[in-house]
PDB file of C-alpha atoms in Angstrom:
ATOM      1  CA  UNK A 253      -3.748  -8.129  24.554  1.00  0.00           C
ATOM      2  CA  UNK A 254      -5.144  -4.689  23.527  1.00  0.00           C
ATOM      3  CA  UNK A 255      -3.602  -1.519  24.488  1.00  0.00           C
ATOM      4  CA  UNK A 256      -5.266   2.013  24.161  1.00  0.00           C
ATOM      5  CA  UNK A 257      -3.126   4.826  23.785  1.00  0.00           C
ATOM      6  CA  UNK A 258      -4.290   8.661  24.670  1.00  0.00           C
ATOM      7  CA  UNK A 259      -2.446  11.799  23.734  1.00  0.00           C
ATOM      8  CA  UNK A 260      -3.815  15.454  23.344  1.00  0.00           C
ATOM      9  CA  UNK A 261      -4.220  16.282  27.147  1.00  0.00           C
ATOM     10  CA  UNK A 262      -2.458  19.315  28.259  1.00  0.00           C
ATOM     11  CA  UNK A 263      -3.791  23.047  29.806  1.00  0.00           C
ATOM     12  CA  UNK A 264      -6.068  25.333  28.187  1.00  0.00           C
ATOM     13  CA  UNK A 265      -7.404  28.642  29.295  1.00  0.00           C
ATOM     14  CA  UNK A 266     -11.504  28.641  29.728  1.00  0.00           C
ATOM     15  CA  UNK A 267     -13.207  28.939  26.494  1.00  0.00           C
ATOM     16  CA  UNK A 268     -10.311  27.304  24.832  1.00  0.00           C
ATOM     17  CA  UNK A 269     -10.341  23.926  22.854  1.00  0.00           C
ATOM     18  CA  UNK A 270      -8.451  20.638  23.030  1.00  0.00           C
ATOM     19  CA  UNK A 271      -8.714  17.449  20.661  1.00  0.00           C
ATOM     20  CA  UNK A 272      -8.045  14.371  22.543  1.00  0.00           C
ATOM     21  CA  UNK A 273      -6.919  10.762  20.469  1.00  0.00           C
ATOM     22  CA  UNK A 274      -7.167   7.114  21.857  1.00  0.00           C
ATOM     23  CA  UNK A 275      -5.919   4.666  19.552  1.00  0.00           C
ATOM     24  CA  UNK A 276      -6.414   0.478  20.202  1.00  0.00           C
ATOM     25  CA  UNK A 277      -3.814  -1.695  19.249  1.00  0.00           C
ATOM     26  CA  UNK A 278      -3.282  -5.532  19.628  1.00  0.00           C
ATOM     27  CA  UNK A 279      -5.434  -8.696  19.055  1.00  0.00           C
ATOM     28  CA  UNK A 280      -8.539  -6.633  17.983  1.00  0.00           C
ATOM     29  CA  UNK A 281     -11.157  -8.623  15.697  1.00  0.00           C
ATOM     30  CA  UNK A 282     -14.086  -5.854  16.163  1.00  0.00           C
ATOM     31  CA  UNK A 283     -14.529  -2.918  18.576  1.00  0.00           C
ATOM     32  CA  UNK A 284     -18.233  -2.022  19.240  1.00  0.00           C
ATOM     33  CA  UNK A 285     -18.326   0.612  21.465  1.00  0.00           C
ATOM     34  CA  UNK A 286     -15.484   3.582  22.364  1.00  0.00           C
ATOM     35  CA  UNK A 287     -15.508   6.373  24.654  1.00  0.00           C
ATOM     36  CA  UNK A 288     -14.113   8.692  26.978  1.00  0.00           C
ATOM     37  CA  UNK A 289     -14.740   9.037  30.945  1.00  0.00           C
ATOM     38  CA  UNK A 290     -13.303  11.281  33.073  1.00  0.00           C
ATOM     39  CA  UNK A 291     -12.160  11.667  37.056  1.00  0.00           C
ATOM     40  CA  UNK A 292     -11.629  14.733  38.655  1.00  0.00           C
ATOM     41  CA  UNK A 293     -10.059  14.948  41.916  1.00  0.00           C
ATOM     42  CA  UNK A 294     -12.023  13.605  44.998  1.00  0.00           C
ATOM     43  CA  UNK A 295     -14.728  12.671  42.297  1.00  0.00           C
ATOM     44  CA  UNK A 296     -15.879   9.322  40.665  1.00  0.00           C
ATOM     45  CA  UNK A 297     -15.115   8.616  37.373  1.00  0.00           C
ATOM     46  CA  UNK A 298     -17.831   9.458  35.139  1.00  0.00           C
ATOM     47  CA  UNK A 299     -18.982   9.360  31.429  1.00  0.00           C
ATOM     48  CA  UNK A 300     -17.951  11.933  28.974  1.00  0.00           C
ATOM     49  CA  UNK A 301     -19.390  10.093  25.924  1.00  0.00           C
ATOM     50  CA  UNK A 302     -19.277   6.801  24.034  1.00  0.00           C
ATOM     51  CA  UNK A 303     -19.948   6.169  20.047  1.00  0.00           C
ATOM     52  CA  UNK A 304     -21.329   3.235  18.919  1.00  0.00           C
ATOM     53  CA  UNK A 305     -20.481   0.977  16.167  1.00  0.00           C
ATOM     54  CA  UNK A 306     -22.917   2.378  14.042  1.00  0.00           C
ATOM     55  CA  UNK A 307     -21.580   5.825  14.796  1.00  0.00           C
ATOM     56  CA  UNK A 308     -24.769   6.900  16.897  1.00  0.00           C
ATOM     57  CA  UNK A 309     -23.168   8.782  20.009  1.00  0.00           C
ATOM     58  CA  UNK A 310     -24.027   9.789  23.469  1.00  0.00           C
ATOM     59  CA  UNK A 311     -23.101  12.776  25.829  1.00  0.00           C
ATOM     60  CA  UNK A 312     -23.388  13.566  28.800  1.00  0.00           C
ATOM     61  CA  UNK A 313     -25.527  16.798  29.617  1.00  0.00           C
ATOM     62  CA  UNK A 314     -22.818  18.712  30.966  1.00  0.00           C
ATOM     63  CA  UNK A 315     -20.668  18.693  27.883  1.00  0.00           C
ATOM     64  CA  UNK A 316     -23.558  18.574  25.132  1.00  0.00           C
ATOM     65  CA  UNK A 317     -23.018  21.268  22.882  1.00  0.00           C
ATOM     66  CA  UNK A 318     -19.431  21.887  23.429  1.00  0.00           C
ATOM     67  CA  UNK A 319     -17.870  18.343  22.725  1.00  0.00           C
ATOM     68  CA  UNK A 320     -17.951  15.861  19.711  1.00  0.00           C
ATOM     69  CA  UNK A 321     -16.953  12.484  19.622  1.00  0.00           C
ATOM     70  CA  UNK A 322     -15.885  10.680  16.347  1.00  0.00           C
ATOM     71  CA  UNK A 323     -14.062   7.459  15.070  1.00  0.00           C
ATOM     72  CA  UNK A 324     -11.742   6.714  12.422  1.00  0.00           C
ATOM     73  CA  UNK A 325     -13.014   3.127  12.005  1.00  0.00           C
ATOM     74  CA  UNK A 326      -9.510   1.970   9.812  1.00  0.00           C
ATOM     75  CA  UNK A 327      -7.475   3.408  12.574  1.00  0.00           C
ATOM     76  CA  UNK A 328      -9.607   2.009  15.804  1.00  0.00           C
ATOM     77  CA  UNK A 329      -9.431   5.453  17.114  1.00  0.00           C
ATOM     78  CA  UNK A 330     -11.720   7.613  18.669  1.00  0.00           C
ATOM     79  CA  UNK A 331     -11.191  11.300  18.942  1.00  0.00           C
ATOM     80  CA  UNK A 332     -13.391  14.037  21.729  1.00  0.00           C
ATOM     81  CA  UNK A 333     -13.104  17.737  20.406  1.00  0.00           C
ATOM     82  CA  UNK A 334     -13.435  19.876  23.453  1.00  0.00           C
ATOM     83  CA  UNK A 335     -14.391  23.448  23.031  1.00  0.00           C
ATOM     84  CA  UNK A 336     -15.529  26.123  25.165  1.00  0.00           C
ATOM     85  CA  UNK A 337     -13.862  24.292  27.954  1.00  0.00           C
ATOM     86  CA  UNK A 338     -14.497  24.957  31.734  1.00  0.00           C
ATOM     87  CA  UNK A 339     -12.595  24.714  34.715  1.00  0.00           C
ATOM     88  CA  UNK A 340     -15.043  22.098  35.578  1.00  0.00           C
ATOM     89  CA  UNK A 341     -13.927  20.394  32.983  1.00  0.00           C
ATOM     90  CA  UNK A 342     -10.489  19.832  34.340  1.00  0.00           C
ATOM     91  CA  UNK A 343      -9.956  16.040  34.898  1.00  0.00           C
ATOM     92  CA  UNK A 344      -8.092  12.760  34.149  1.00  0.00           C
ATOM     93  CA  UNK A 345      -9.708  11.422  30.723  1.00  0.00           C
ATOM     94  CA  UNK A 346     -10.256   8.099  30.255  1.00  0.00           C
ATOM     95  CA  UNK A 347     -10.560   6.077  26.497  1.00  0.00           C
ATOM     96  CA  UNK A 348     -12.569   3.147  26.978  1.00  0.00           C
ATOM     97  CA  UNK A 349     -13.319   0.470  24.295  1.00  0.00           C
ATOM     98  CA  UNK A 350     -15.183  -2.753  23.864  1.00  0.00           C
ATOM     99  CA  UNK A 351     -13.383  -5.498  22.261  1.00  0.00           C
ATOM    100  CA  UNK A 352     -14.026  -8.553  20.435  1.00  0.00           C
ATOM    101  CA  UNK A 353     -10.829 -10.355  20.314  1.00  0.00           C
ATOM    102  CA  UNK A 354     -11.874 -13.167  18.089  1.00  0.00           C
ATOM    103  CA  UNK A 355     -15.011 -13.488  16.059  1.00  0.00           C
ATOM    104  CA  UNK A 356     -18.383 -15.091  17.695  1.00  0.00           C
ATOM    105  CA  UNK A 357     -16.306 -14.308  21.026  1.00  0.00           C
ATOM    106  CA  UNK A 358     -17.407 -12.325  24.594  1.00  0.00           C
ATOM    107  CA  UNK A 359     -16.783  -8.307  24.973  1.00  0.00           C
ATOM    108  CA  UNK A 360     -14.091  -7.792  26.787  1.00  0.00           C
ATOM    109  CA  UNK A 361     -13.774  -3.775  28.061  1.00  0.00           C
ATOM    110  CA  UNK A 362     -10.120  -2.184  27.802  1.00  0.00           C
ATOM    111  CA  UNK A 363      -9.023   0.967  29.299  1.00  0.00           C
ATOM    112  CA  UNK A 364      -5.687   3.484  28.423  1.00  0.00           C
ATOM    113  CA  UNK A 365      -3.925   4.896  31.006  1.00  0.00           C
ATOM    114  CA  UNK A 366      -5.732   8.605  30.930  1.00  0.00           C
ATOM    115  CA  UNK A 367      -4.565  12.050  30.073  1.00  0.00           C
ATOM    116  CA  UNK A 368      -4.568  15.110  31.746  1.00  0.00           C
ATOM    117  CA  UNK A 369      -6.783  18.021  31.088  1.00  0.00           C
ATOM    118  CA  UNK A 370      -6.311  21.229  33.046  1.00  0.00           C
ATOM    119  CA  UNK A 371      -8.736  24.037  32.011  1.00  0.00           C
ATOM    120  CA  UNK A 372      -7.466  27.489  33.840  1.00  0.00           C
ATOM    121  CA  UNK A 373      -6.132  30.720  33.441  1.00  0.00           C
TER     122      UNK A 373
END
């Protein structure tokens, strides 16, 4: 089994910053994609950002220029630096990872438990 543990959420004022972390552990041979999604109350879960194994990153239009995703490959950890936060960024943020547990095996998609981010004055 693979576990993803997120940290770093909290309450911040508009214009402020937060840094989310997500560490993957367990039976891992390799991780291809790691990323972040979010779900606001009454809305569907949406993609925020993903970072591929080669380091290529993609972002939702709503966060481009404000959020930065990065990875520590040695620690199987992904980060999301969130700057210039807006009230509409308020949501539960979920980490996910696409993992191979054995060489040449299929990919499995794992999710973290979520961390709350609230942007409010």
